[in-house]
Amino acid sequence: MNRIQFFPHTPLIPPKKQAAVQTEQQSFRDALVKAEQTLKISKHAQQRLQERNIHINDEQWALIGQKVVEAKQKGVRDSLIITNEAALIVSAVNQTVITAMDRNEAQSQLFTNINGAIII
């Protein structure tokens, strides 16, 4: 009597390559998330930061970026961000700092067309 044996289908991609593909996909996903959380600074805002001698360290920028992402998730479009050093107007929609001023200057300003505020 003849027996027919069934052999399971072997994957087309060896396990090592599958791990590499998954790692590449994860790296791309991480890069995409990081790009979404990257805060851009408009040319105008960059000029204001330089003119007004406002210095915000990388850690502070990272925190501001996180808060802008949170604000965007809650439906905020344009926000006022107040730090110890500065007041920033940020578009949460495209994650861009629109303008900046130091805290002393900000105290005498009226802010319009914002629908959220972040105090750091």
XYZ file of N, CA and C in Angstrom:
360
model
N 0.804 -1.164 0.000
C 0.000 0.000 0.000
C 0.868 1.257 0.000
N 0.479 2.236 -0.782
C 1.224 3.500 -0.849
C 0.628 4.500 0.139
N 1.524 5.172 0.798
C 1.073 6.203 1.743
C 1.427 7.579 1.198
N 0.510 8.472 1.351
C 0.764 9.857 0.961
C 1.036 10.630 2.246
N 2.200 11.256 2.271
C 2.546 12.020 3.456
C 2.411 13.514 3.162
N 1.897 14.231 4.128
C 1.755 15.684 4.005
C 2.892 16.339 4.773
N 3.605 17.207 4.072
C 4.672 17.958 4.716
C 4.189 19.391 4.877
N 4.341 19.950 6.088
C 3.871 21.325 6.281
C 4.619 22.303 5.388
N 3.910 23.339 5.007
C 4.472 24.377 4.133
C 5.525 25.167 4.897
N 6.700 25.259 4.337
C 7.758 26.028 4.995
C 7.627 27.483 4.569
N 7.929 28.402 5.468
C 7.802 29.817 5.117
C 8.782 30.207 4.016
N 8.375 31.169 3.192
C 9.224 31.624 2.105
C 10.396 32.448 2.608
N 10.191 33.146 3.715
C 11.245 33.978 4.284
C 11.795 33.251 5.507
N 13.079 32.988 5.528
C 13.656 32.325 6.706
C 13.432 33.182 7.957
N 13.393 32.563 9.128
C 13.108 33.291 10.363
C 14.026 34.497 10.607
N 15.296 34.397 10.279
C 16.207 35.519 10.508
C 15.791 36.728 9.678
N 15.418 36.505 8.428
C 14.995 37.613 7.578
C 13.677 38.191 8.071
N 12.783 37.342 8.566
C 11.523 37.843 9.104
C 11.797 38.790 10.256
N 12.731 38.429 11.117
C 13.072 39.302 12.242
C 13.638 40.622 11.737
N 14.452 40.564 10.685
C 15.028 41.788 10.127
C 13.940 42.668 9.534
N 12.974 42.055 8.835
C 11.876 42.816 8.250
C 11.044 43.460 9.354
N 10.768 42.702 10.423
C 9.991 43.243 11.530
C 10.742 44.394 12.192
N 12.057 44.254 12.338
C 12.865 45.319 12.933
C 12.828 46.559 12.053
N 12.935 46.367 10.728
C 12.871 47.501 9.810
C 11.507 48.180 9.886
N 10.443 47.379 9.963
C 9.103 47.950 10.068
C 8.964 48.725 11.372
N 9.493 48.158 12.464
C 9.412 48.832 13.762
C 10.219 50.122 13.730
N 11.402 50.103 13.118
C 12.224 51.304 13.028
C 11.508 52.382 12.225
N 10.887 51.986 11.135
C 10.143 52.942 10.324
C 8.988 53.524 11.128
N 8.276 52.665 11.852
C 7.151 53.110 12.667
C 7.635 54.093 13.743
N 8.771 53.770 14.391
C 9.334 54.670 15.404
C 9.722 56.007 14.782
N 10.326 55.953 13.596
C 10.733 57.184 12.907
C 9.507 58.012 12.534
N 8.446 57.349 12.113
C 7.220 58.059 11.749
C 6.602 58.736 12.968
N 6.555 58.019 14.092
C 6.016 58.603 15.325
C 6.870 59.784 15.754
N 8.180 59.631 15.679
C 9.080 60.718 16.065
C 8.883 61.929 15.147
N 8.722 61.683 13.860
C 8.508 62.781 12.909
C 7.202 63.505 13.216
N 6.178 62.740 13.621
C 4.905 63.360 13.967
C 5.022 64.222 15.214
N 5.954 63.861 16.094
C 6.108 64.593 17.348
C 7.150 65.696 17.263
N 7.810 65.822 16.128
C 8.821 66.848 15.986
C 8.165 68.204 15.814
N 8.587 69.135 16.625
C 8.050 70.481 16.581
C 8.884 71.304 15.613
N 8.220 71.952 14.674
C 8.915 72.802 13.708
C 8.851 74.247 14.187
N 9.836 75.020 13.781
C 9.867 76.434 14.140
C 9.833 77.234 12.846
N 8.818 78.079 12.713
C 8.708 78.884 11.500
C 9.880 79.863 11.428
N 10.101 80.374 10.241
C 11.173 81.357 10.036
C 10.933 82.584 10.911
N 9.682 83.025 10.969
C 9.318 84.182 11.789
C 9.639 83.921 13.269
N 9.233 82.754 13.763
C 9.476 82.418 15.169
C 10.970 82.313 15.456
N 11.722 81.743 14.521
C 13.174 81.629 14.690
C 13.797 83.021 14.817
N 13.350 83.952 13.997
C 13.845 85.324 14.082
C 13.506 85.940 15.432
N 12.280 85.716 15.902
C 11.863 86.278 17.190
C 12.689 85.686 18.338
N 12.942 84.404 18.285
C 13.758 83.765 19.320
C 15.155 84.384 19.364
N 15.737 84.616 18.191
C 17.076 85.218 18.131
C 17.048 86.678 18.557
N 16.104 87.455 18.033
C 16.022 88.881 18.355
C 15.815 89.115 19.846
N 15.007 88.280 20.449
C 14.638 88.469 21.856
C 15.532 87.672 22.800
N 16.552 87.032 22.226
C 17.539 86.286 23.009
C 16.867 85.236 23.912
N 15.950 84.496 23.332
C 15.228 83.451 24.058
C 15.913 82.124 23.771
N 16.305 81.442 24.844
C 16.975 80.146 24.704
C 16.145 79.079 25.410
N 15.746 78.082 24.651
C 14.981 76.963 25.193
C 15.801 75.710 24.924
N 16.100 74.960 25.989
C 16.957 73.780 25.822
C 16.201 72.619 25.167
N 16.951 71.618 24.735
C 16.374 70.478 24.012
C 15.331 69.736 24.846
N 15.584 69.596 26.134
C 14.642 68.909 27.008
C 13.304 69.662 27.054
N 13.384 70.978 27.136
C 12.184 71.816 27.166
C 11.437 71.721 25.829
N 12.188 71.742 24.704
C 11.542 71.609 23.388
C 10.823 70.272 23.282
N 11.462 69.207 23.812
C 10.842 67.883 23.755
C 9.531 67.871 24.544
N 9.539 68.504 25.718
C 8.334 68.581 26.535
C 7.251 69.394 25.826
N 7.648 70.495 25.229
C 6.690 71.328 24.481
C 6.087 70.508 23.343
N 6.933 69.779 22.616
C 6.455 68.935 21.519
C 5.452 67.899 21.985
N 5.714 67.260 23.132
C 4.784 66.267 23.677
C 3.448 66.905 24.015
N 3.501 68.065 24.629
C 2.264 68.746 25.025
C 1.461 69.196 23.810
N 2.151 69.589 22.755
C 1.454 69.987 21.524
C 0.744 68.778 20.914
N 1.391 67.618 20.938
C 0.758 66.399 20.422
C -0.482 66.075 21.249
N -0.376 66.186 22.572
C -1.533 65.943 23.440
C -2.658 66.928 23.126
N -2.294 68.186 22.955
C -3.298 69.209 22.650
C -3.983 68.909 21.324
N -3.201 68.507 20.337
C -3.759 68.172 19.019
C -4.760 67.025 19.141
N -4.430 66.029 19.950
C -5.325 64.890 20.144
C -6.630 65.307 20.812
N -6.596 66.393 21.552
C -7.806 66.890 22.224
C -8.551 67.919 21.384
N -8.094 68.144 20.158
C -8.808 69.033 19.253
C -8.323 70.472 19.231
N -7.228 70.759 19.909
C -6.688 72.115 19.908
C -6.053 72.383 18.552
N -6.317 73.553 17.997
C -5.727 73.932 16.714
C -4.558 74.886 16.912
N -4.766 75.944 17.655
C -3.717 76.929 17.923
C -3.644 77.143 19.423
N -2.436 77.089 19.968
C -2.317 77.193 21.412
C -1.262 78.208 21.831
N -1.441 78.684 23.038
C -0.468 79.547 23.693
C 0.286 78.661 24.664
N 1.600 78.640 24.559
C 2.435 77.863 25.470
C 3.252 78.844 26.288
N 3.125 78.724 27.594
C 3.852 79.614 28.484
C 4.883 78.804 29.259
N 6.133 79.201 29.163
C 7.218 78.598 29.934
C 7.791 79.677 30.851
N 8.783 79.314 31.634
C 9.437 80.305 32.495
C 10.129 81.379 31.678
N 10.619 81.018 30.500
C 11.400 81.937 29.681
C 10.592 82.671 28.622
N 9.551 82.015 28.107
C 8.913 82.559 26.909
C 7.429 82.228 26.836
N 6.780 82.897 25.893
C 5.410 82.573 25.495
C 5.470 82.281 23.998
N 4.912 81.152 23.606
C 4.946 80.724 22.208
C 3.527 80.537 21.702
N 3.286 80.927 20.471
C 2.035 80.591 19.795
C 2.383 79.441 18.857
N 1.648 78.335 19.008
C 1.964 77.124 18.254
C 0.716 76.608 17.556
N 0.884 76.271 16.283
C -0.175 75.602 15.547
C -0.051 74.116 15.854
N -1.035 73.570 16.564
C -1.005 72.149 16.893
C -1.304 71.307 15.665
N -2.042 71.871 14.723
C -2.417 71.133 13.520
C -1.178 70.693 12.745
N -0.265 71.636 12.489
C 0.953 71.268 11.756
C 2.193 71.317 12.641
N 1.993 71.385 13.953
C 3.054 71.329 14.953
C 4.190 72.302 14.646
N 3.808 73.556 14.479
C 4.760 74.594 14.128
C 4.646 75.766 15.091
N 5.810 76.210 15.597
C 5.848 77.407 16.422
C 5.685 78.588 15.473
N 4.679 79.399 15.712
C 4.366 80.515 14.824
C 5.119 81.773 15.235
N 5.133 82.056 16.537
C 5.862 83.221 17.025
C 6.276 82.987 18.467
N 7.200 83.815 18.936
C 7.716 83.685 20.294
C 8.004 85.059 20.869
N 7.839 85.162 22.183
C 8.190 86.398 22.883
C 8.638 86.032 24.293
N 9.416 86.914 24.906
C 9.840 86.613 26.266
C 8.682 86.873 27.226
N 8.812 86.346 28.446
C 7.710 86.427 29.412
C 7.323 87.859 29.747
N 8.304 88.755 29.865
C 7.992 90.153 30.197
C 7.134 90.795 29.116
N 7.508 90.552 27.874
C 6.748 91.106 26.757
C 5.345 90.491 26.689
N 5.251 89.215 27.011
C 3.974 88.503 26.921
C 2.955 88.998 27.940
N 3.421 89.542 29.048
C 2.505 89.987 30.104
C 1.593 91.113 29.646
N 2.054 91.899 28.686
C 1.252 93.039 28.243
C 0.529 92.768 26.923
N 0.475 91.521 26.501
C -0.131 91.173 25.214
C -1.527 90.589 25.379
N -2.314 90.753 24.346
C -3.622 90.127 24.245
C -3.489 89.040 23.175
N -3.813 87.801 23.517
C -3.672 86.687 22.582
C -5.041 86.328 22.019
N -5.142 86.320 20.708
C -6.398 85.987 20.053
C -6.200 84.782 19.145
N -7.301 84.228 18.692
C -7.300 83.101 17.756
C -6.567 81.886 18.296
N -6.644 81.650 19.589
C -6.126 80.414 20.172
C -7.295 79.683 20.801
N -7.212 78.374 20.839
C -8.270 77.633 21.500
C -7.710 76.638 22.515
N -6.503 76.936 22.991
C -5.904 76.117 24.026
C -4.712 76.806 24.618
N -4.396 76.474 25.858
C -3.218 77.033 26.517
C -2.486 75.915 27.237
N -1.172 75.967 27.188
C -0.318 74.994 27.837
C 0.659 75.767 28.711
N 0.664 75.475 29.984
C 1.582 76.153 30.890
C 2.599 75.126 31.376
N 3.857 75.431 31.114
C 4.939 74.504 31.475
C 5.803 75.163 32.533
